Amino acid sequence: MSAPIEWRAAAGAELETDSHGILDLGVRSGDWSAQLFTDTLDLRWEHAYGRGKVSVGLRGAGFAAGMFISPYTAGAPDRDRAQLVQYVGPDVLAQRWLGHGWYAGGEGFARAHHFTPMGDATLVVPDTVWLRGDAVIGGWFADGARSVRASMGVDVSTVDGRISPHAAGEARARLEAEVAPFGELRAAWAEDADDLLATRLGGMTPYHVPVAGLAWAEVWAQDLVAARLGAQWTHGGLEVPVFVDGAAWILPEDRSSPDPDAAATVGFGGGLGYRSGTWSARTTVGVAPFWERPEGTWPVSVFFLLGTDWRRAQGSHSSTTPEG
């Protein structure tokens, strides 16, 4: 029995003082998939069974792991700390469906990291292996209109034997209406984290904790709470969201940044998007008017993305006969 071949693709960027591009490509068939997330290659086997799923993957990042290529200090890019970072390693996941939208399971990875200072950067970061294990429980309701997720686990960094327990949670909700309010809440806590283990916060990409007006992964936080409240007008394929973000955080004690131990900010954002079938395009603009930046840095960030969700490749077919 052959499975159909499907593919997806997206391209975009976040424009700010230190802008970055996005290129996502993916192909899958049955339980197997290969995806490229800009500089990160993900090869995966994922199998769903009657009451859950299991996944085994191998990931490798080429140069931008952890966004070490673009650290910030005092609201501006800090080239003195910039690093090219590669990693490679396996990951595993096992989930069990509990019924009524709930699931529970465990996940973890092992990643060997290599650091190289960029340009004239003076910071030297030793290579390390990062080990992570988490227990996870969550829920997915109304086709994703409401979701919750909580995790607890431990990080281990072999360079100094660092052991960092951590916990994180998030909740999202949106109404189904032409003008629909929505909300998101995220929180994270850890002990004895460092630059590598810290949670990335800032920007409007889907890869980190979003905060409108902050740069992409501008903050490397040990503890944080972040919320987004907004509303979206939807008409046909047109989508127009507006929202306000609030975030507060504490930085790791062991860090390379000289920024204050704790800070908070508020950001405002709005966007325009369009969907047609599996294709979509969207642009989002964010500003954090109370976040201090030195002269010459952008006071706003602009994120845009164009792409398609999974679609069947032309000429691909399954040997099974569809029902109906």
PDB file of C-alpha atoms in Angstrom:
ATOM      1  CA  MET A   1       0.000   0.000   0.000  1.00  0.00           C
ATOM      2  CA  SER A   2       1.636   3.254  -1.118  1.00  0.00           C
ATOM      3  CA  ALA A   3       0.953   6.599   0.523  1.00  0.00           C
ATOM      4  CA  PRO A   4       0.540   9.833  -1.464  1.00  0.00           C
ATOM      5  CA  ILE A   5       3.401  12.315  -1.588  1.00  0.00           C
ATOM      6  CA  GLU A   6       2.605  15.727  -0.100  1.00  0.00           C
ATOM      7  CA  TRP A   7       4.623  18.942   0.004  1.00  0.00           C
ATOM      8  CA  ARG A   8       4.556  22.378   1.570  1.00  0.00           C
ATOM      9  CA  ALA A   9       6.563  25.576   1.166  1.00  0.00           C
ATOM     10  CA  ALA A  10       6.773  29.049   2.699  1.00  0.00           C
ATOM     11  CA  ALA A  11       9.039  32.075   2.430  1.00  0.00           C
ATOM     12  CA  GLY A  12       9.141  35.283   4.405  1.00  0.00           C
ATOM     13  CA  ALA A  13      11.157  37.553   6.661  1.00  0.00           C
ATOM     14  CA  GLU A  14      11.072  39.735   9.734  1.00  0.00           C
ATOM     15  CA  LEU A  15      12.314  43.222   8.883  1.00  0.00           C
ATOM     16  CA  GLU A  16      13.932  45.167  11.722  1.00  0.00           C
ATOM     17  CA  THR A  17      17.346  46.563  12.643  1.00  0.00           C
ATOM     18  CA  ASP A  18      18.882  43.100  12.169  1.00  0.00           C
ATOM     19  CA  SER A  19      16.519  41.472   9.648  1.00  0.00           C
ATOM     20  CA  HIS A  20      16.235  37.722   9.019  1.00  0.00           C
ATOM     21  CA  GLY A  21      14.654  35.610   6.293  1.00  0.00           C
ATOM     22  CA  ILE A  22      12.621  32.409   6.417  1.00  0.00           C
ATOM     23  CA  LEU A  23      12.531  29.506   3.956  1.00  0.00           C
ATOM     24  CA  ASP A  24      10.485  26.448   4.897  1.00  0.00           C
ATOM     25  CA  LEU A  25      10.199  23.399   2.640  1.00  0.00           C
ATOM     26  CA  GLY A  26       8.719  20.005   3.374  1.00  0.00           C
ATOM     27  CA  VAL A  27       7.857  16.690   1.753  1.00  0.00           C
ATOM     28  CA  ARG A  28       6.153  13.697   3.364  1.00  0.00           C
ATOM     29  CA  SER A  29       4.664  10.345   2.509  1.00  0.00           C
ATOM     30  CA  GLY A  30       2.970   8.132   5.050  1.00  0.00           C
ATOM     31  CA  ASP A  31       4.966   8.076   8.286  1.00  0.00           C
ATOM     32  CA  TRP A  32       8.097   9.649   6.765  1.00  0.00           C
ATOM     33  CA  SER A  33       8.909  13.329   6.306  1.00  0.00           C
ATOM     34  CA  ALA A  34      11.803  15.639   5.480  1.00  0.00           C
ATOM     35  CA  GLN A  35      11.555  19.346   6.245  1.00  0.00           C
ATOM     36  CA  LEU A  36      13.896  22.316   5.958  1.00  0.00           C
ATOM     37  CA  PHE A  37      13.331  25.186   8.402  1.00  0.00           C
ATOM     38  CA  THR A  38      15.674  27.811   6.883  1.00  0.00           C
ATOM     39  CA  ASP A  39      18.965  26.377   8.201  1.00  0.00           C
ATOM     40  CA  THR A  40      17.593  23.345  10.057  1.00  0.00           C
ATOM     41  CA  LEU A  41      16.975  19.962   8.414  1.00  0.00           C
ATOM     42  CA  ASP A  42      14.454  17.664  10.105  1.00  0.00           C
ATOM     43  CA  LEU A  43      14.204  13.993   9.078  1.00  0.00           C
ATOM     44  CA  ARG A  44      11.369  12.187  10.836  1.00  0.00           C
ATOM     45  CA  TRP A  45       9.367   9.000  11.233  1.00  0.00           C
ATOM     46  CA  GLU A  46       6.019   9.603  12.952  1.00  0.00           C
ATOM     47  CA  HIS A  47       3.397   6.921  13.384  1.00  0.00           C
ATOM     48  CA  ALA A  48      -0.141   7.394  14.679  1.00  0.00           C
ATOM     49  CA  TYR A  49      -1.888   4.392  16.162  1.00  0.00           C
ATOM     50  CA  GLY A  50      -5.335   3.900  17.684  1.00  0.00           C
ATOM     51  CA  ARG A  51      -4.726   5.761  20.952  1.00  0.00           C
ATOM     52  CA  GLY A  52      -1.668   7.897  20.307  1.00  0.00           C
ATOM     53  CA  LYS A  53       1.455   8.511  18.262  1.00  0.00           C
ATOM     54  CA  VAL A  54       5.219   8.022  18.386  1.00  0.00           C
ATOM     55  CA  SER A  55       7.917  10.015  16.613  1.00  0.00           C
ATOM     56  CA  VAL A  56      11.660   9.627  16.091  1.00  0.00           C
ATOM     57  CA  GLY A  57      13.627  12.354  14.351  1.00  0.00           C
ATOM     58  CA  LEU A  58      17.101  13.544  13.460  1.00  0.00           C
ATOM     59  CA  ARG A  59      17.714  17.302  13.297  1.00  0.00           C
ATOM     60  CA  GLY A  60      20.681  19.367  12.259  1.00  0.00           C
ATOM     61  CA  ALA A  61      21.099  23.163  12.233  1.00  0.00           C
ATOM     62  CA  GLY A  62      23.571  24.796   9.865  1.00  0.00           C
ATOM     63  CA  PHE A  63      24.422  28.197  11.371  1.00  0.00           C
ATOM     64  CA  ALA A  64      21.610  29.962  13.269  1.00  0.00           C
ATOM     65  CA  ALA A  65      20.679  27.634  16.142  1.00  0.00           C
ATOM     66  CA  GLY A  66      19.251  29.533  19.100  1.00  0.00           C
ATOM     67  CA  MET A  67      19.501  32.809  17.139  1.00  0.00           C
ATOM     68  CA  PHE A  68      23.032  33.277  18.494  1.00  0.00           C
ATOM     69  CA  ILE A  69      23.737  35.025  15.176  1.00  0.00           C
ATOM     70  CA  SER A  70      21.735  38.023  16.411  1.00  0.00           C
ATOM     71  CA  PRO A  71      22.084  38.732  20.157  1.00  0.00           C
ATOM     72  CA  TYR A  72      20.803  42.049  21.518  1.00  0.00           C
ATOM     73  CA  THR A  73      22.081  44.267  24.329  1.00  0.00           C
ATOM     74  CA  ALA A  74      20.294  47.422  25.544  1.00  0.00           C
ATOM     75  CA  GLY A  75      17.822  47.272  22.659  1.00  0.00           C
ATOM     76  CA  ALA A  76      20.387  47.018  19.847  1.00  0.00           C
ATOM     77  CA  PRO A  77      22.270  44.214  18.046  1.00  0.00           C
ATOM     78  CA  ASP A  78      25.429  43.187  19.912  1.00  0.00           C
ATOM     79  CA  ARG A  79      28.005  41.916  17.400  1.00  0.00           C
ATOM     80  CA  ASP A  80      30.529  41.274  20.161  1.00  0.00           C
ATOM     81  CA  ARG A  81      28.495  38.251  21.337  1.00  0.00           C
ATOM     82  CA  ALA A  82      27.382  36.889  17.933  1.00  0.00           C
ATOM     83  CA  GLN A  83      28.043  33.214  17.195  1.00  0.00           C
ATOM     84  CA  LEU A  84      27.570  30.786  14.333  1.00  0.00           C
ATOM     85  CA  VAL A  85      26.000  27.731  15.955  1.00  0.00           C
ATOM     86  CA  GLN A  86      25.475  24.267  14.499  1.00  0.00           C
ATOM     87  CA  TYR A  87      23.926  21.241  16.143  1.00  0.00           C
ATOM     88  CA  VAL A  88      22.965  17.699  15.249  1.00  0.00           C
ATOM     89  CA  GLY A  89      21.099  15.083  17.238  1.00  0.00           C
ATOM     90  CA  PRO A  90      18.087  12.802  17.641  1.00  0.00           C
ATOM     91  CA  ASP A  91      14.745  13.453  19.303  1.00  0.00           C
ATOM     92  CA  VAL A  92      11.865  11.234  20.398  1.00  0.00           C
ATOM     93  CA  LEU A  93       8.205  11.757  21.312  1.00  0.00           C
ATOM     94  CA  ALA A  94       5.429   9.493  22.564  1.00  0.00           C
ATOM     95  CA  GLN A  95       1.838  10.638  23.148  1.00  0.00           C
ATOM     96  CA  ARG A  96      -1.261   8.888  24.376  1.00  0.00           C
ATOM     97  CA  TRP A  97      -4.776  10.151  23.642  1.00  0.00           C
ATOM     98  CA  LEU A  98      -6.769  10.305  26.883  1.00  0.00           C
ATOM     99  CA  GLY A  99     -10.162  11.110  25.388  1.00  0.00           C
ATOM    100  CA  HIS A 100     -12.255  14.291  25.226  1.00  0.00           C
ATOM    101  CA  GLY A 101      -9.386  16.138  23.507  1.00  0.00           C
ATOM    102  CA  TRP A 102      -6.740  15.454  26.167  1.00  0.00           C
ATOM    103  CA  TYR A 103      -3.338  13.845  25.661  1.00  0.00           C
ATOM    104  CA  ALA A 104      -0.229  13.046  27.730  1.00  0.00           C
ATOM    105  CA  GLY A 105       3.244  11.828  26.953  1.00  0.00           C
ATOM    106  CA  GLY A 106       6.941  12.466  26.987  1.00  0.00           C
ATOM    107  CA  GLU A 107       9.537  13.961  24.669  1.00  0.00           C
ATOM    108  CA  GLY A 108      13.243  14.642  24.618  1.00  0.00           C
ATOM    109  CA  PHE A 109      16.333  15.286  22.525  1.00  0.00           C
ATOM    110  CA  ALA A 110      20.130  15.190  22.495  1.00  0.00           C
ATOM    111  CA  ARG A 111      21.970  17.861  20.481  1.00  0.00           C
ATOM    112  CA  ALA A 112      25.714  18.311  20.046  1.00  0.00           C
ATOM    113  CA  HIS A 113      26.382  22.056  19.632  1.00  0.00           C
ATOM    114  CA  HIS A 114      29.391  23.747  18.028  1.00  0.00           C
ATOM    115  CA  PHE A 115      30.000  27.499  18.480  1.00  0.00           C
ATOM    116  CA  THR A 116      32.152  29.780  16.297  1.00  0.00           C
ATOM    117  CA  PRO A 117      32.490  33.540  16.986  1.00  0.00           C
ATOM    118  CA  MET A 118      31.166  35.674  14.113  1.00  0.00           C
ATOM    119  CA  GLY A 119      33.447  38.313  12.618  1.00  0.00           C
ATOM    120  CA  ASP A 120      35.191  40.297  15.357  1.00  0.00           C
ATOM    121  CA  ALA A 121      33.116  38.850  18.214  1.00  0.00           C
ATOM    122  CA  THR A 122      35.177  38.371  21.368  1.00  0.00           C
ATOM    123  CA  LEU A 123      32.808  36.017  23.211  1.00  0.00           C
ATOM    124  CA  VAL A 124      33.983  32.400  23.140  1.00  0.00           C
ATOM    125  CA  VAL A 125      31.369  29.729  23.909  1.00  0.00           C
ATOM    126  CA  PRO A 126      32.542  26.148  24.523  1.00  0.00           C
ATOM    127  CA  ASP A 127      30.987  23.299  22.557  1.00  0.00           C
ATOM    128  CA  THR A 128      28.461  21.242  24.481  1.00  0.00           C
ATOM    129  CA  VAL A 129      25.875  18.501  24.261  1.00  0.00           C
ATOM    130  CA  TRP A 130      22.394  19.620  25.330  1.00  0.00           C
ATOM    131  CA  LEU A 131      20.109  16.908  26.703  1.00  0.00           C
ATOM    132  CA  ARG A 132      16.412  17.573  27.404  1.00  0.00           C
ATOM    133  CA  GLY A 133      13.568  15.419  28.719  1.00  0.00           C
ATOM    134  CA  ASP A 134       9.980  16.533  29.372  1.00  0.00           C
ATOM    135  CA  ALA A 135       6.688  15.106  30.578  1.00  0.00           C
ATOM    136  CA  VAL A 136       3.788  16.751  28.744  1.00  0.00           C
ATOM    137  CA  ILE A 137       0.026  17.006  29.196  1.00  0.00           C
ATOM    138  CA  GLY A 138      -2.317  19.035  27.031  1.00  0.00           C
ATOM    139  CA  GLY A 139      -5.658  19.423  25.363  1.00  0.00           C
ATOM    140  CA  TRP A 140      -6.928  20.316  21.879  1.00  0.00           C
ATOM    141  CA  PHE A 141     -10.558  21.343  21.583  1.00  0.00           C
ATOM    142  CA  ALA A 142     -12.979  22.611  18.935  1.00  0.00           C
ATOM    143  CA  ASP A 143     -10.522  21.874  16.100  1.00  0.00           C
ATOM    144  CA  GLY A 144      -7.859  23.960  17.785  1.00  0.00           C
ATOM    145  CA  ALA A 145     -10.025  26.947  18.708  1.00  0.00           C
ATOM    146  CA  ARG A 146      -8.997  26.244  22.311  1.00  0.00           C
ATOM    147  CA  SER A 147      -5.820  24.519  23.448  1.00  0.00           C
ATOM    148  CA  VAL A 148      -3.696  24.093  26.558  1.00  0.00           C
ATOM    149  CA  ARG A 149      -0.271  22.537  27.115  1.00  0.00           C
ATOM    150  CA  ALA A 150       1.957  22.090  30.151  1.00  0.00           C
ATOM    151  CA  SER A 151       5.386  20.500  30.418  1.00  0.00           C
ATOM    152  CA  MET A 152       7.937  19.795  33.116  1.00  0.00           C
ATOM    153  CA  GLY A 153      11.403  18.388  32.760  1.00  0.00           C
ATOM    154  CA  VAL A 154      15.132  18.903  32.983  1.00  0.00           C
ATOM    155  CA  ASP A 155      17.930  20.229  30.777  1.00  0.00           C
ATOM    156  CA  VAL A 156      21.502  18.971  31.055  1.00  0.00           C
ATOM    157  CA  SER A 157      24.509  20.714  29.485  1.00  0.00           C
ATOM    158  CA  THR A 158      27.580  18.500  29.408  1.00  0.00           C
ATOM    159  CA  VAL A 159      30.144  21.321  29.164  1.00  0.00           C
ATOM    160  CA  ASP A 160      29.884  22.042  32.889  1.00  0.00           C
ATOM    161  CA  GLY A 161      27.501  19.354  34.108  1.00  0.00           C
ATOM    162  CA  ARG A 162      24.757  21.963  34.412  1.00  0.00           C
ATOM    163  CA  ILE A 163      21.353  20.549  35.439  1.00  0.00           C
ATOM    164  CA  SER A 164      18.431  22.920  34.907  1.00  0.00           C
ATOM    165  CA  PRO A 165      14.884  21.885  35.899  1.00  0.00           C
ATOM    166  CA  HIS A 166      12.157  23.753  34.056  1.00  0.00           C
ATOM    167  CA  ALA A 167       8.411  24.004  33.517  1.00  0.00           C
ATOM    168  CA  ALA A 168       6.306  25.757  30.888  1.00  0.00           C
ATOM    169  CA  GLY A 169       2.675  26.216  29.984  1.00  0.00           C
ATOM    170  CA  GLU A 170       0.510  27.895  27.388  1.00  0.00           C
ATOM    171  CA  ALA A 171      -3.180  28.382  26.670  1.00  0.00           C
ATOM    172  CA  ARG A 172      -4.920  29.745  23.575  1.00  0.00           C
ATOM    173  CA  ALA A 173      -8.539  30.509  22.797  1.00  0.00           C
ATOM    174  CA  ARG A 174     -10.435  32.151  19.954  1.00  0.00           C
ATOM    175  CA  LEU A 175     -14.085  32.456  19.052  1.00  0.00           C
ATOM    176  CA  GLU A 176     -15.565  31.530  15.696  1.00  0.00           C
ATOM    177  CA  ALA A 177     -17.196  34.708  14.392  1.00  0.00           C
ATOM    178  CA  GLU A 178     -16.699  37.357  11.724  1.00  0.00           C
ATOM    179  CA  VAL A 179     -15.247  39.615  14.418  1.00  0.00           C
ATOM    180  CA  ALA A 180     -13.698  37.232  16.922  1.00  0.00           C
ATOM    181  CA  PRO A 181     -11.695  37.966  20.081  1.00  0.00           C
ATOM    182  CA  PHE A 182      -8.699  35.784  20.862  1.00  0.00           C
ATOM    183  CA  GLY A 183      -6.208  35.378  23.674  1.00  0.00           C
ATOM    184  CA  GLU A 184      -2.907  33.625  24.365  1.00  0.00           C
ATOM    185  CA  LEU A 185      -1.023  33.107  27.628  1.00  0.00           C
ATOM    186  CA  ARG A 186       2.477  31.658  28.026  1.00  0.00           C
ATOM    187  CA  ALA A 187       4.666  31.157  31.076  1.00  0.00           C
ATOM    188  CA  ALA A 188       8.010  29.503  31.742  1.00  0.00           C
ATOM    189  CA  TRP A 189      10.207  28.895  34.769  1.00  0.00           C
ATOM    190  CA  ALA A 190      13.683  27.399  35.141  1.00  0.00           C
ATOM    191  CA  GLU A 191      16.630  27.179  37.502  1.00  0.00           C
ATOM    192  CA  ASP A 192      20.318  27.591  36.644  1.00  0.00           C
ATOM    193  CA  ALA A 193      19.758  28.273  32.932  1.00  0.00           C
ATOM    194  CA  ASP A 194      22.307  29.957  30.652  1.00  0.00           C
ATOM    195  CA  ASP A 195      22.317  31.527  27.171  1.00  0.00           C
ATOM    196  CA  LEU A 196      21.809  28.167  25.457  1.00  0.00           C
ATOM    197  CA  LEU A 197      19.026  26.874  27.710  1.00  0.00           C
ATOM    198  CA  ALA A 198      17.101  30.165  27.982  1.00  0.00           C
ATOM    199  CA  THR A 199      13.712  30.632  26.294  1.00  0.00           C
ATOM    200  CA  ARG A 200      13.758  32.978  23.282  1.00  0.00           C
ATOM    201  CA  LEU A 201      11.220  35.801  23.435  1.00  0.00           C
ATOM    202  CA  GLY A 202      10.400  38.573  20.973  1.00  0.00           C
ATOM    203  CA  GLY A 203       9.278  39.236  17.422  1.00  0.00           C
ATOM    204  CA  MET A 204       6.242  37.941  15.574  1.00  0.00           C
ATOM    205  CA  THR A 205       7.481  34.687  14.057  1.00  0.00           C
ATOM    206  CA  PRO A 206       5.955  31.329  15.053  1.00  0.00           C
ATOM    207  CA  TYR A 207       9.304  30.017  16.308  1.00  0.00           C
ATOM    208  CA  HIS A 208       9.576  31.788  19.689  1.00  0.00           C
ATOM    209  CA  VAL A 209       7.396  33.454  22.319  1.00  0.00           C
ATOM    210  CA  PRO A 210       5.971  36.406  20.332  1.00  0.00           C
ATOM    211  CA  VAL A 211       6.053  40.010  21.557  1.00  0.00           C
ATOM    212  CA  ALA A 212       5.143  42.732  19.054  1.00  0.00           C
ATOM    213  CA  GLY A 213       7.793  45.416  18.656  1.00  0.00           C
ATOM    214  CA  LEU A 214      10.656  43.374  20.094  1.00  0.00           C
ATOM    215  CA  ALA A 215      13.171  41.955  17.643  1.00  0.00           C
ATOM    216  CA  TRP A 216      13.210  38.285  16.676  1.00  0.00           C
ATOM    217  CA  ALA A 217      14.394  36.375  19.800  1.00  0.00           C
ATOM    218  CA  GLU A 218      15.697  39.622  21.297  1.00  0.00           C
ATOM    219  CA  VAL A 219      15.293  38.402  24.901  1.00  0.00           C
ATOM    220  CA  TRP A 220      16.876  35.189  26.252  1.00  0.00           C
ATOM    221  CA  ALA A 221      14.817  34.606  29.398  1.00  0.00           C
ATOM    222  CA  GLN A 222      14.986  32.098  32.239  1.00  0.00           C
ATOM    223  CA  ASP A 223      11.540  32.937  33.662  1.00  0.00           C
ATOM    224  CA  LEU A 224       8.754  34.691  31.784  1.00  0.00           C
ATOM    225  CA  VAL A 225       5.070  35.377  31.461  1.00  0.00           C
ATOM    226  CA  ALA A 226       3.615  36.709  28.202  1.00  0.00           C
ATOM    227  CA  ALA A 227       0.047  37.402  27.118  1.00  0.00           C
ATOM    228  CA  ARG A 228      -1.654  38.461  23.895  1.00  0.00           C
ATOM    229  CA  LEU A 229      -5.202  39.817  23.642  1.00  0.00           C
ATOM    230  CA  GLY A 230      -6.808  40.846  20.389  1.00  0.00           C
ATOM    231  CA  ALA A 231      -9.561  40.463  17.859  1.00  0.00           C
ATOM    232  CA  GLN A 232      -9.683  39.409  14.224  1.00  0.00           C
ATOM    233  CA  TRP A 233     -12.094  40.393  11.483  1.00  0.00           C
ATOM    234  CA  THR A 234     -12.542  37.621   8.924  1.00  0.00           C
ATOM    235  CA  HIS A 235     -14.451  38.048   5.684  1.00  0.00           C
ATOM    236  CA  GLY A 236     -14.144  35.368   3.050  1.00  0.00           C
ATOM    237  CA  GLY A 237     -10.422  34.703   2.828  1.00  0.00           C
ATOM    238  CA  LEU A 238      -9.475  38.095   4.273  1.00  0.00           C
ATOM    239  CA  GLU A 239      -8.108  38.255   7.841  1.00  0.00           C
ATOM    240  CA  VAL A 240      -7.389  41.471   9.776  1.00  0.00           C
ATOM    241  CA  PRO A 241      -6.056  40.976  13.344  1.00  0.00           C
ATOM    242  CA  VAL A 242      -5.205  43.653  15.915  1.00  0.00           C
ATOM    243  CA  PHE A 243      -3.692  42.830  19.302  1.00  0.00           C
ATOM    244  CA  VAL A 244      -1.754  43.979  22.344  1.00  0.00           C
ATOM    245  CA  ASP A 245       1.097  41.997  23.919  1.00  0.00           C
ATOM    246  CA  GLY A 246       2.446  42.186  27.441  1.00  0.00           C
ATOM    247  CA  ALA A 247       5.510  40.371  28.759  1.00  0.00           C
ATOM    248  CA  ALA A 248       7.739  40.289  31.834  1.00  0.00           C
ATOM    249  CA  TRP A 249      10.886  38.222  32.297  1.00  0.00           C
ATOM    250  CA  ILE A 250      13.938  37.404  34.383  1.00  0.00           C
ATOM    251  CA  LEU A 251      17.263  36.702  32.678  1.00  0.00           C
ATOM    252  CA  PRO A 252      19.545  33.809  33.684  1.00  0.00           C
ATOM    253  CA  GLU A 253      22.141  34.641  36.314  1.00  0.00           C
ATOM    254  CA  ASP A 254      24.768  32.910  34.171  1.00  0.00           C
ATOM    255  CA  ARG A 255      24.553  34.947  30.950  1.00  0.00           C
ATOM    256  CA  SER A 256      26.726  36.930  28.563  1.00  0.00           C
ATOM    257  CA  SER A 257      24.315  39.894  28.360  1.00  0.00           C
ATOM    258  CA  PRO A 258      24.898  42.919  30.652  1.00  0.00           C
ATOM    259  CA  ASP A 259      21.187  43.818  30.520  1.00  0.00           C
ATOM    260  CA  PRO A 260      19.250  44.200  33.817  1.00  0.00           C
ATOM    261  CA  ASP A 261      18.156  41.032  35.599  1.00  0.00           C
ATOM    262  CA  ALA A 262      14.448  41.673  34.970  1.00  0.00           C
ATOM    263  CA  ALA A 263      12.328  43.771  32.621  1.00  0.00           C
ATOM    264  CA  ALA A 264       8.856  44.086  31.109  1.00  0.00           C
ATOM    265  CA  THR A 265       7.242  45.720  28.105  1.00  0.00           C
ATOM    266  CA  VAL A 266       4.023  46.169  26.154  1.00  0.00           C
ATOM    267  CA  GLY A 267       3.693  45.870  22.384  1.00  0.00           C
ATOM    268  CA  PHE A 268       0.953  46.605  19.866  1.00  0.00           C
ATOM    269  CA  GLY A 269       0.421  44.883  16.553  1.00  0.00           C
ATOM    270  CA  GLY A 270      -1.865  44.529  13.589  1.00  0.00           C
ATOM    271  CA  GLY A 271      -1.863  42.714  10.323  1.00  0.00           C
ATOM    272  CA  LEU A 272      -3.462  41.750   7.058  1.00  0.00           C
ATOM    273  CA  GLY A 273      -3.774  38.239   5.697  1.00  0.00           C
ATOM    274  CA  TYR A 274      -5.502  36.271   2.963  1.00  0.00           C
ATOM    275  CA  ARG A 275      -6.247  32.547   2.644  1.00  0.00           C
ATOM    276  CA  SER A 276      -7.293  30.563  -0.408  1.00  0.00           C
ATOM    277  CA  GLY A 277      -7.356  26.803  -0.002  1.00  0.00           C
ATOM    278  CA  THR A 278      -3.990  25.701   1.369  1.00  0.00           C
ATOM    279  CA  TRP A 279      -2.317  28.968   0.323  1.00  0.00           C
ATOM    280  CA  SER A 280      -1.968  31.992   2.577  1.00  0.00           C
ATOM    281  CA  ALA A 281      -0.172  35.333   2.747  1.00  0.00           C
ATOM    282  CA  ARG A 282       0.092  37.647   5.734  1.00  0.00           C
ATOM    283  CA  THR A 283       1.891  40.735   6.961  1.00  0.00           C
ATOM    284  CA  THR A 284       2.095  41.848  10.598  1.00  0.00           C
ATOM    285  CA  VAL A 285       3.499  45.099  11.990  1.00  0.00           C
ATOM    286  CA  GLY A 286       4.480  45.499  15.645  1.00  0.00           C
ATOM    287  CA  VAL A 287       5.691  48.339  17.836  1.00  0.00           C
ATOM    288  CA  ALA A 288       6.765  48.480  21.502  1.00  0.00           C
ATOM    289  CA  PRO A 289       6.598  52.227  22.263  1.00  0.00           C
ATOM    290  CA  PHE A 290       7.835  51.907  25.857  1.00  0.00           C
ATOM    291  CA  TRP A 291      10.866  49.742  25.024  1.00  0.00           C
ATOM    292  CA  GLU A 292      14.018  51.870  25.030  1.00  0.00           C
ATOM    293  CA  ARG A 293      16.262  51.632  21.987  1.00  0.00           C
ATOM    294  CA  PRO A 294      19.342  53.643  21.016  1.00  0.00           C
ATOM    295  CA  GLU A 295      19.201  56.058  18.107  1.00  0.00           C
ATOM    296  CA  GLY A 296      19.512  54.350  14.740  1.00  0.00           C
ATOM    297  CA  THR A 297      17.612  51.168  15.631  1.00  0.00           C
ATOM    298  CA  TRP A 298      14.181  50.451  14.177  1.00  0.00           C
ATOM    299  CA  PRO A 299      11.255  51.260  16.492  1.00  0.00           C
ATOM    300  CA  VAL A 300       9.024  48.749  14.653  1.00  0.00           C
ATOM    301  CA  SER A 301       9.258  45.245  13.231  1.00  0.00           C
ATOM    302  CA  VAL A 302       7.492  43.914  10.139  1.00  0.00           C
ATOM    303  CA  PHE A 303       6.843  40.212   9.577  1.00  0.00           C
ATOM    304  CA  PHE A 304       5.544  38.696   6.349  1.00  0.00           C
ATOM    305  CA  LEU A 305       5.040  35.130   5.163  1.00  0.00           C
ATOM    306  CA  LEU A 306       3.730  33.557   1.949  1.00  0.00           C
ATOM    307  CA  GLY A 307       3.230  29.838   1.531  1.00  0.00           C
ATOM    308  CA  THR A 308       1.088  26.762   1.337  1.00  0.00           C
ATOM    309  CA  ASP A 309       0.164  24.119   3.884  1.00  0.00           C
ATOM    310  CA  TRP A 310       0.531  20.440   3.004  1.00  0.00           C
ATOM    311  CA  ARG A 311      -0.811  19.628  -0.473  1.00  0.00           C
ATOM    312  CA  ARG A 312      -0.687  16.510  -2.601  1.00  0.00           C
ATOM    313  CA  ALA A 313       1.982  16.438  -5.287  1.00  0.00           C
ATOM    314  CA  GLN A 314       0.771  16.252  -8.877  1.00  0.00           C
ATOM    315  CA  GLY A 315       0.741  12.692 -10.128  1.00  0.00           C
ATOM    316  CA  SER A 316       0.926  11.288  -6.589  1.00  0.00           C
ATOM    317  CA  HIS A 317      -1.771   8.862  -5.550  1.00  0.00           C
ATOM    318  CA  SER A 318      -2.533   6.260  -2.955  1.00  0.00           C
ATOM    319  CA  SER A 319      -3.152   2.651  -3.910  1.00  0.00           C
ATOM    320  CA  THR A 320      -6.139   2.605  -1.577  1.00  0.00           C
ATOM    321  CA  THR A 321      -9.621   3.316  -2.917  1.00  0.00           C
ATOM    322  CA  PRO A 322     -11.236   6.413  -1.372  1.00  0.00           C
ATOM    323  CA  GLU A 323     -14.523   5.960   0.363  1.00  0.00           C
ATOM    324  CA  GLY A 324     -17.762   7.397  -0.935  1.00  0.00           C
TER     325      GLY A 324
END
